[in-house]
Coordinates of C-alpha atoms and ligand atoms in Angstrom, one line a residue:
M335 CA -55.6 4.5 -90.1
K336 CA -52.2 5.2 -91.6
Q337 CA -50.1 2.4 -93.0
P338 CA -46.4 1.7 -92.2
A339 CA -43.9 3.5 -94.4
Y340 CA -42.5 0.0 -95.2
D341 CA -44.0 -3.2 -96.6
L342 CA -45.2 -4.9 -93.5
A343 CA -46.0 -8.3 -95.1
S344 CA -42.5 -8.7 -96.5
L345 CA -40.9 -7.3 -93.4
R346 CA -42.6 -10.0 -91.4
K347 CA -41.2 -12.7 -93.7
E348 CA -37.7 -11.6 -92.5
F349 CA -38.5 -12.9 -89.0
P350 CA -38.6 -16.7 -89.2
I351 CA -40.0 -17.1 -85.7
L352 CA -43.2 -15.2 -86.6
A353 CA -44.2 -18.2 -88.8
R354 CA -44.4 -20.6 -85.8
E355 CA -47.4 -21.6 -83.8
V356 CA -47.9 -21.6 -80.1
N357 CA -50.4 -23.9 -78.5
G358 CA -51.8 -24.6 -82.0
K359 CA -52.4 -20.9 -82.7
P360 CA -50.3 -18.5 -84.8
L361 CA -47.8 -16.7 -82.6
V362 CA -48.8 -13.1 -81.8
Y363 CA -45.7 -11.7 -80.2
L364 CA -46.4 -8.7 -78.1
D365 CA -43.5 -8.9 -75.6
N366 CA -41.1 -6.7 -77.5
A367 CA -40.1 -4.5 -74.6
A368 CA -38.7 -7.6 -72.9
T369 CA -36.8 -8.6 -76.1
S370 CA -37.5 -8.2 -79.8
Q371 CA -37.4 -11.0 -82.4
K372 CA -34.4 -11.2 -84.8
P373 CA -34.5 -10.7 -88.5
L374 CA -32.7 -13.1 -90.9
A375 CA -30.1 -10.4 -91.5
V376 CA -28.9 -10.7 -87.9
I377 CA -29.2 -14.4 -87.6
Q378 CA -27.3 -14.9 -90.8
A379 CA -24.5 -12.4 -89.9
M380 CA -23.8 -14.4 -86.7
D381 CA -24.1 -17.7 -88.5
D382 CA -21.8 -16.5 -91.2
Y383 CA -19.2 -15.3 -88.7
Y384 CA -19.1 -18.7 -86.9
R385 CA -18.9 -20.6 -90.2
H386 CA -16.2 -18.5 -91.9
T387 CA -14.4 -16.1 -89.6
N388 CA -14.4 -17.3 -86.0
A389 CA -11.2 -16.5 -84.2
N390 CA -10.2 -14.5 -81.1
I391 CA -9.6 -10.8 -81.9
H392 CA -6.9 -8.2 -81.3
R393 CA -4.1 -10.6 -80.5
G394 CA -3.6 -12.8 -83.6
L395 CA -1.7 -12.0 -86.7
H396 CA -3.3 -14.8 -88.7
T397 CA -5.9 -14.1 -91.3
L398 CA -9.0 -15.2 -89.3
S399 CA -8.0 -13.2 -86.3
Q400 CA -7.5 -10.1 -88.4
E401 CA -10.8 -10.6 -90.2
A402 CA -12.6 -11.2 -86.9
T403 CA -11.0 -8.0 -85.4
D404 CA -12.0 -6.0 -88.5
A405 CA -15.6 -7.3 -88.3
H406 CA -15.8 -6.5 -84.6
E407 CA -14.5 -3.0 -85.0
L408 CA -16.7 -2.4 -88.0
A409 CA -19.7 -3.2 -85.8
R410 CA -18.4 -0.5 -83.4
E411 CA -18.3 2.0 -86.2
K412 CA -21.8 1.1 -87.2
V413 CA -23.0 1.8 -83.7
Q414 CA -21.1 5.1 -83.7
G415 CA -22.9 6.2 -86.9
F416 CA -26.3 4.9 -85.6
I417 CA -26.2 7.1 -82.4
N418 CA -24.1 9.8 -84.0
A419 CA -21.2 9.6 -81.5
A420 CA -18.3 11.8 -82.3
S421 CA -15.8 9.0 -82.3
S422 CA -15.9 5.2 -82.2
K423 CA -13.7 5.4 -79.0
E424 CA -16.8 6.6 -77.3
V425 CA -18.6 3.3 -78.0
I426 CA -17.8 0.7 -75.3
F427 CA -19.3 -2.8 -75.8
T428 CA -20.8 -4.3 -72.6
R429 CA -23.1 -7.2 -71.9
G430 CA -26.1 -4.8 -72.0
T431 CA -27.8 -1.9 -70.4
T432 CA -27.4 -3.4 -66.9
E433 CA -23.7 -3.8 -67.2
S434 CA -23.3 -0.4 -68.8
I435 CA -25.0 1.3 -65.8
N436 CA -22.9 -0.8 -63.3
L437 CA -19.8 0.2 -65.1
V438 CA -20.6 4.0 -64.8
A439 CA -21.7 3.6 -61.2
Q440 CA -18.5 1.7 -60.2
S441 CA -16.0 3.6 -62.3
W442 CA -17.3 7.2 -62.6
G443 CA -19.3 7.0 -59.4
R444 CA -16.5 5.8 -57.1
A445 CA -14.0 8.2 -58.6
N446 CA -16.2 11.3 -58.4
L447 CA -18.8 10.9 -55.7
K448 CA -18.5 11.1 -51.9
A449 CA -20.7 10.8 -48.8
G450 CA -23.7 13.2 -48.9
D451 CA -23.6 13.7 -52.7
Q452 CA -26.9 13.1 -54.4
V453 CA -27.6 10.9 -57.4
M454 CA -31.0 11.8 -59.0
L455 CA -33.2 9.1 -60.5
S456 CA -36.8 9.1 -61.6
M457 CA -39.6 7.1 -60.0
M458 CA -40.0 5.0 -63.1
E459 CA -36.5 3.6 -63.5
H460 CA -36.0 -0.1 -64.3
H461 CA -34.2 -1.9 -61.4
A462 CA -31.1 -1.8 -63.6
N463 CA -31.0 2.0 -63.0
I464 CA -31.8 1.8 -59.3
V465 CA -29.9 -1.1 -57.7
P466 CA -26.3 -0.1 -58.9
W467 CA -26.8 3.3 -57.3
Q468 CA -28.1 1.7 -54.1
M469 CA -25.0 -0.4 -54.0
L470 CA -23.0 2.8 -54.4
R471 CA -25.0 4.3 -51.6
E472 CA -23.9 1.4 -49.4
Q473 CA -20.3 1.8 -50.5
L474 CA -19.9 5.5 -50.4
G475 CA -22.8 7.0 -48.3
I476 CA -24.3 8.9 -51.3
E477 CA -28.0 9.8 -51.2
L478 CA -30.6 9.1 -53.9
V479 CA -33.3 11.6 -54.8
I480 CA -36.2 10.5 -56.8
I481 CA -38.2 12.6 -59.3
P482 CA -41.9 11.7 -58.7
I483 CA -44.5 11.1 -61.5
L484 CA -47.9 12.5 -62.0
A485 CA -51.1 10.3 -62.0
N486 CA -50.9 9.9 -65.8
G487 CA -47.4 8.5 -65.7
S488 CA -45.6 11.7 -66.8
L489 CA -42.6 12.9 -64.9
D490 CA -43.4 15.7 -62.4
M491 CA -41.4 18.5 -63.9
D492 CA -42.2 21.0 -61.1
A493 CA -40.8 18.5 -58.6
F494 CA -37.7 18.0 -60.8
F495 CA -36.9 21.7 -60.8
Q496 CA -37.3 21.8 -57.0
L497 CA -35.1 18.7 -56.4
L498 CA -32.4 20.0 -58.7
T499 CA -30.1 21.6 -56.1
P500 CA -26.3 21.9 -56.0
K501 CA -26.2 18.7 -53.9
V502 CA -27.1 16.7 -57.0
K503 CA -23.9 15.5 -58.6
F504 CA -25.3 13.0 -61.1
L505 CA -28.5 12.4 -62.9
A506 CA -29.4 8.9 -64.2
I507 CA -32.7 8.8 -66.0
T508 CA -34.6 6.7 -68.5
Q509 CA -35.7 8.0 -71.9
V510 CA -38.7 5.7 -72.0
S511 CA -40.2 3.7 -69.1
N512 CA -40.5 0.0 -69.8
A513 CA -43.4 -0.3 -67.4
L514 CA -45.5 2.6 -68.5
G515 CA -44.2 3.6 -72.0
T516 CA -43.8 7.2 -70.9
V517 CA -41.2 9.2 -72.9
T518 CA -39.4 11.6 -70.5
S519 CA -38.8 15.2 -71.5
L520 CA -35.0 14.9 -71.9
A521 CA -34.9 18.0 -74.1
A522 CA -36.0 20.0 -71.1
I523 CA -34.2 17.9 -68.4
I524 CA -30.7 17.6 -69.8
P525 CA -30.0 21.3 -70.4
M526 CA -31.2 22.1 -66.9
A527 CA -28.8 19.5 -65.4
K528 CA -26.0 20.6 -67.6
A529 CA -26.4 24.2 -66.7
L530 CA -25.6 23.1 -63.1
G531 CA -22.6 21.0 -64.3
I532 CA -24.4 17.7 -63.5
P533 CA -23.4 14.8 -65.8
V534 CA -26.3 12.9 -67.2
L535 CA -26.7 9.2 -67.9
V536 CA -29.6 8.3 -70.2
D537 CA -31.1 4.7 -70.1
G538 CA -32.0 4.3 -73.7
A539 CA -32.9 0.6 -73.5
Q540 CA -36.6 1.3 -74.4
A541 CA -36.0 4.3 -76.6
I542 CA -33.5 3.1 -79.2
P543 CA -35.8 0.5 -80.8
H544 CA -38.4 3.2 -81.6
Q545 CA -36.6 6.4 -82.8
A546 CA -33.4 7.7 -84.3
I547 CA -31.0 8.6 -81.5
D548 CA -28.4 11.4 -81.7
V549 CA -26.3 11.4 -78.5
Q550 CA -24.7 14.7 -79.5
A551 CA -28.0 16.5 -80.0
L552 CA -29.3 15.0 -76.8
D553 CA -26.0 16.1 -75.0
A554 CA -26.1 13.1 -72.8
D555 CA -22.8 12.3 -71.1
F556 CA -23.6 8.6 -71.0
Y557 CA -26.1 6.7 -73.1
V558 CA -26.7 3.0 -72.6
F559 CA -28.7 0.3 -74.4
S560 CA -29.0 -3.4 -75.1
A561 CA -28.9 -4.9 -78.6
H562 CA -31.5 -7.5 -77.9
K563 CA -34.4 -5.0 -77.6
M564 CA -33.5 -3.5 -81.1
Y565 CA -33.6 -6.7 -83.2
G566 CA -30.0 -7.7 -82.2
P567 CA -28.7 -10.6 -80.1
T568 CA -28.6 -11.0 -76.4
G569 CA -25.3 -10.7 -74.6
I570 CA -24.2 -7.4 -76.0
G571 CA -25.0 -3.8 -75.3
V572 CA -23.4 -0.4 -75.4
L573 CA -22.1 2.2 -73.1
Y574 CA -21.7 5.5 -75.0
G575 CA -19.7 8.1 -73.0
K576 CA -18.2 11.4 -73.9
E577 CA -14.5 10.8 -74.7
A578 CA -13.2 13.2 -72.0
L579 CA -15.2 11.6 -69.3
L580 CA -14.3 8.0 -70.4
E581 CA -10.6 9.1 -70.6
A582 CA -10.6 10.3 -67.0
M583 CA -12.4 7.2 -65.6
P584 CA -10.5 4.3 -64.1
P585 CA -11.1 0.9 -65.7
W586 CA -13.8 -1.2 -64.1
Q587 CA -12.8 -4.8 -64.7
G588 CA -9.2 -5.9 -65.2
G589 CA -7.8 -8.6 -67.4
G590 CA -6.7 -9.3 -71.0
D591 CA -7.3 -6.8 -73.8
M592 CA -7.7 -3.8 -71.5
I593 CA -3.9 -3.5 -70.8
D594 CA -0.9 -1.9 -72.4
V595 CA 2.0 -3.3 -70.4
V596 CA 1.7 -5.7 -67.4
T597 CA 4.4 -6.3 -64.8
F598 CA 3.9 -7.6 -61.3
E599 CA 4.9 -4.1 -60.1
K600 CA 2.7 -2.0 -62.3
T601 CA 0.2 -2.3 -65.2
T602 CA -0.6 0.4 -67.7
Y603 CA -4.0 0.4 -69.5
A604 CA -5.0 0.3 -73.1
K605 CA -6.5 3.3 -74.8
L606 CA -10.3 3.8 -75.3
P607 CA -12.4 1.9 -76.0
H608 CA -10.4 -1.2 -75.0
K609 CA -9.7 0.1 -71.5
F610 CA -13.2 -0.8 -70.6
E611 CA -13.4 -4.1 -72.5
A612 CA -11.5 -6.7 -70.3
G613 CA -11.4 -10.3 -71.6
T614 CA -12.6 -11.9 -74.9
P615 CA -15.6 -9.9 -76.0
A616 CA -18.9 -11.2 -77.4
I617 CA -17.5 -11.1 -81.0
A618 CA -20.4 -12.7 -82.9
D619 CA -22.9 -10.7 -80.8
A620 CA -21.2 -7.4 -81.8
I621 CA -21.4 -8.5 -85.4
G622 CA -25.1 -9.3 -84.8
L623 CA -25.6 -5.9 -83.3
G624 CA -23.9 -4.3 -86.4
A625 CA -26.4 -6.2 -88.6
A626 CA -29.3 -5.0 -86.4
V627 CA -28.1 -1.4 -86.8
D628 CA -28.0 -1.9 -90.6
W629 CA -31.4 -3.5 -90.5
M630 CA -32.9 -0.6 -88.5
Q631 CA -31.3 2.0 -90.7
R632 CA -32.7 0.2 -93.8
V633 CA -36.3 0.1 -92.4
G634 CA -35.9 3.5 -90.7
A635 CA -36.0 3.9 -86.9
D636 CA -38.5 6.8 -87.1
A637 CA -40.8 4.8 -89.5
I638 CA -40.8 1.9 -87.0
G639 CA -41.8 4.3 -84.2
A640 CA -44.5 5.9 -86.3
W641 CA -46.1 2.5 -87.1
E642 CA -45.9 1.4 -83.5
H643 CA -47.7 4.6 -82.5
E644 CA -50.5 3.7 -84.8
L645 CA -50.7 0.3 -83.1
L646 CA -50.7 2.0 -79.7
V647 CA -53.5 4.3 -80.6
Y648 CA -55.6 1.5 -82.2
A649 CA -55.0 -1.0 -79.4
T650 CA -55.7 1.6 -76.6
A651 CA -59.0 2.5 -78.3
Q652 CA -60.0 -1.1 -78.9
M653 CA -59.2 -2.1 -75.3
K654 CA -61.2 0.8 -73.9
A655 CA -64.2 0.1 -76.1
Q656 CA -64.3 -3.6 -75.6
L657 CA -63.2 -4.3 -72.1
S658 CA -65.0 -3.3 -68.9
G659 CA -63.0 -3.0 -65.7
L660 CA -59.9 -2.0 -67.6
R661 CA -57.2 0.2 -66.0
I662 CA -54.3 1.3 -68.2
L663 CA -51.3 2.4 -66.1
G664 CA -49.5 5.2 -67.8
E665 CA -51.3 7.4 -70.2
A666 CA -48.7 10.1 -70.6
P667 CA -49.3 12.3 -73.7
N668 CA -45.9 11.2 -75.1
K669 CA -45.7 7.4 -75.0
V670 CA -44.2 4.6 -77.1
G671 CA -46.0 1.4 -78.0
V672 CA -46.3 -0.1 -74.5
I673 CA -49.6 -0.7 -72.7
S674 CA -49.5 -1.8 -69.1
F675 CA -52.9 -2.7 -67.7
V676 CA -55.0 -4.5 -65.1
L677 CA -58.4 -6.0 -65.5
D678 CA -60.8 -6.0 -62.5
G679 CA -61.2 -9.5 -61.1
A680 CA -58.4 -11.0 -63.3
H681 CA -54.9 -11.6 -61.8
A682 CA -52.1 -10.5 -64.2
Q683 CA -50.7 -14.0 -64.1
D684 CA -54.0 -15.6 -65.1
I685 CA -54.1 -13.2 -68.0
G686 CA -50.6 -14.2 -69.1
L687 CA -51.4 -18.0 -68.9
L688 CA -54.7 -17.8 -70.7
T689 CA -53.6 -15.5 -73.5
D690 CA -50.6 -17.9 -74.0
Q691 CA -53.1 -20.6 -74.7
L692 CA -54.4 -18.5 -77.5
G693 CA -51.0 -17.9 -79.0
V694 CA -50.5 -14.4 -77.6
A695 CA -47.2 -13.7 -75.9
L696 CA -47.4 -10.8 -73.5
R697 CA -45.6 -10.1 -70.2
T698 CA -47.0 -10.1 -66.7
G699 CA -45.5 -9.1 -63.4
H700 CA -43.6 -6.1 -62.0
H701 CA -41.5 -5.6 -65.2
C702 CA -38.4 -5.0 -63.1
A703 CA -39.9 -1.6 -62.0
M704 CA -41.4 -2.4 -58.6
P705 CA -41.2 1.1 -57.2
V706 CA -43.4 2.7 -59.9
L707 CA -46.0 -0.1 -59.8
H708 CA -46.1 0.1 -56.1
H709 CA -46.5 3.9 -56.4
L710 CA -49.5 3.3 -58.7
G711 CA -51.0 0.8 -56.2
V712 CA -50.5 -2.5 -58.0
D713 CA -48.1 -5.4 -57.6
A714 CA -48.3 -6.6 -61.2
T715 CA -49.7 -5.7 -64.5
A716 CA -50.1 -7.3 -67.9
R717 CA -48.1 -5.5 -70.6
V718 CA -48.2 -5.6 -74.4
S719 CA -45.4 -3.8 -76.3
F720 CA -45.2 -3.4 -80.1
A721 CA -42.4 -3.8 -82.6
A722 CA -41.9 -3.0 -86.3
Y723 CA -43.6 -6.3 -87.4
N724 CA -46.8 -6.2 -85.4
T725 CA -50.1 -5.8 -87.2
L726 CA -53.6 -4.4 -86.6
E727 CA -54.9 -7.9 -87.0
E728 CA -52.6 -9.1 -84.1
V729 CA -54.1 -6.3 -82.0
D730 CA -57.6 -7.7 -82.8
V731 CA -56.5 -11.2 -81.8
F732 CA -55.0 -9.9 -78.5
V733 CA -58.2 -7.9 -77.6
A734 CA -60.4 -10.9 -78.5
A735 CA -58.2 -13.0 -76.3
L736 CA -58.6 -10.6 -73.4
K737 CA -62.4 -10.7 -73.9
R738 CA -62.2 -14.5 -73.6
V739 CA -60.1 -14.2 -70.5
R740 CA -62.7 -11.9 -69.0
E741 CA -65.5 -14.3 -69.8
M742 CA -63.6 -17.2 -68.2
L743 CA -62.5 -15.5 -65.1
I744 CA -65.4 -13.3 -64.2
Ligands
PMP621 N1 -33.6 -0.3 -68.6 C1 -34.8 -0.4 -69.1 C2 -35.7 0.8 -69.3 C3 -35.2 -1.7 -69.6 O1 -36.4 -1.9 -70.1 C4 -34.3 -2.8 -69.4 C5 -34.7 -4.2 -69.9 N2 -36.0 -4.6 -69.5 C6 -33.1 -2.6 -68.8 C7 -32.7 -1.3 -68.4 C8 -32.1 -3.7 -68.6 O2 -31.7 -4.2 -69.8 P1 -30.8 -5.6 -69.9 O3 -31.6 -6.6 -69.1 O4 -30.8 -5.9 -71.4 O5 -29.5 -5.2 -69.3

């Protein structure tokens, strides 16, 4: 078994919450796909901001306001570097992945789509990349086409090629499925779509915590993610968009900060990125996201992903060896550290409640991806998902907890 490229014991010490107990047992936190824990660097950056700098940005001439503005814009530049965007104007702060997708659907979608146009999604999208397009279907009469998956949870690439007709005007696809862990083959998919002139939105919510992302190499038109899944705070996320597309898009929400001149007769809008950032933004959260970017760059996004892969391989092997009646949903050859599973005779909710008694935090339910679970014939699964700080010992505790659950329920 390979070791992480970083010092795991000292990295764990950076996460205060990992020292706590749950139900009298050491916390084993395996719900990272829902949200990751936060290192001291992030907690302290936000604490520091509120203690020493807090002010509203962009409007004030006083020192605090200028310092707060600088810190907020520095966070944007950090994100730009992290995803290799060509310009910081291409980094729009939103509340998260969900808001970023709604922004694109309502701004780009309403301006560019008409009845009968098709938006292509995959079977394994999170509800955040389904419902905004369904709302647009109700508003505009567009159609949705869904790329199916194979039995192992991979995308059905043959079906993708067949469905990719000139009627498709937009492709919105996840890079990693939160329910199955599948990594989609964007290197094959995006060039095909681009060859037909179809803009592509990539839902990177589950990808960005595990690998270095280069939006220019990917050639995505839009790339969206949430800070809270990559060691940053809740309440902030990113919409990356190519400058020319963002420039041509109408604003989504109106209000302060997104304007140039307002009269009752006519309002002109601010330049990018502010055109899409109406109202007082989540300033401390942006600074926290900047700190999370620094933290991930220090540890190394690819090093994190490589260690999580070791945990995935080990946990999958241990579960298969030690648990009868186990079904893992999603065994695509290219997966991140997510294991969704069911156990014969044990309801997912019971697994969640009983493992919690043993200090293990995992997720149960439909994981906001009802269509793909339904397709695989289940209503709910239990899911473990790994982060930089998880250990092989924690995997052992989790598998032992599942064995206890089996004994108790069956
Ligand atoms: N897409 C994917 C693939 C996700 O896993 C999630 C979060 N579970 C979202 C979108 C939505 O993210 P948020 O709730 O942070 O907006």
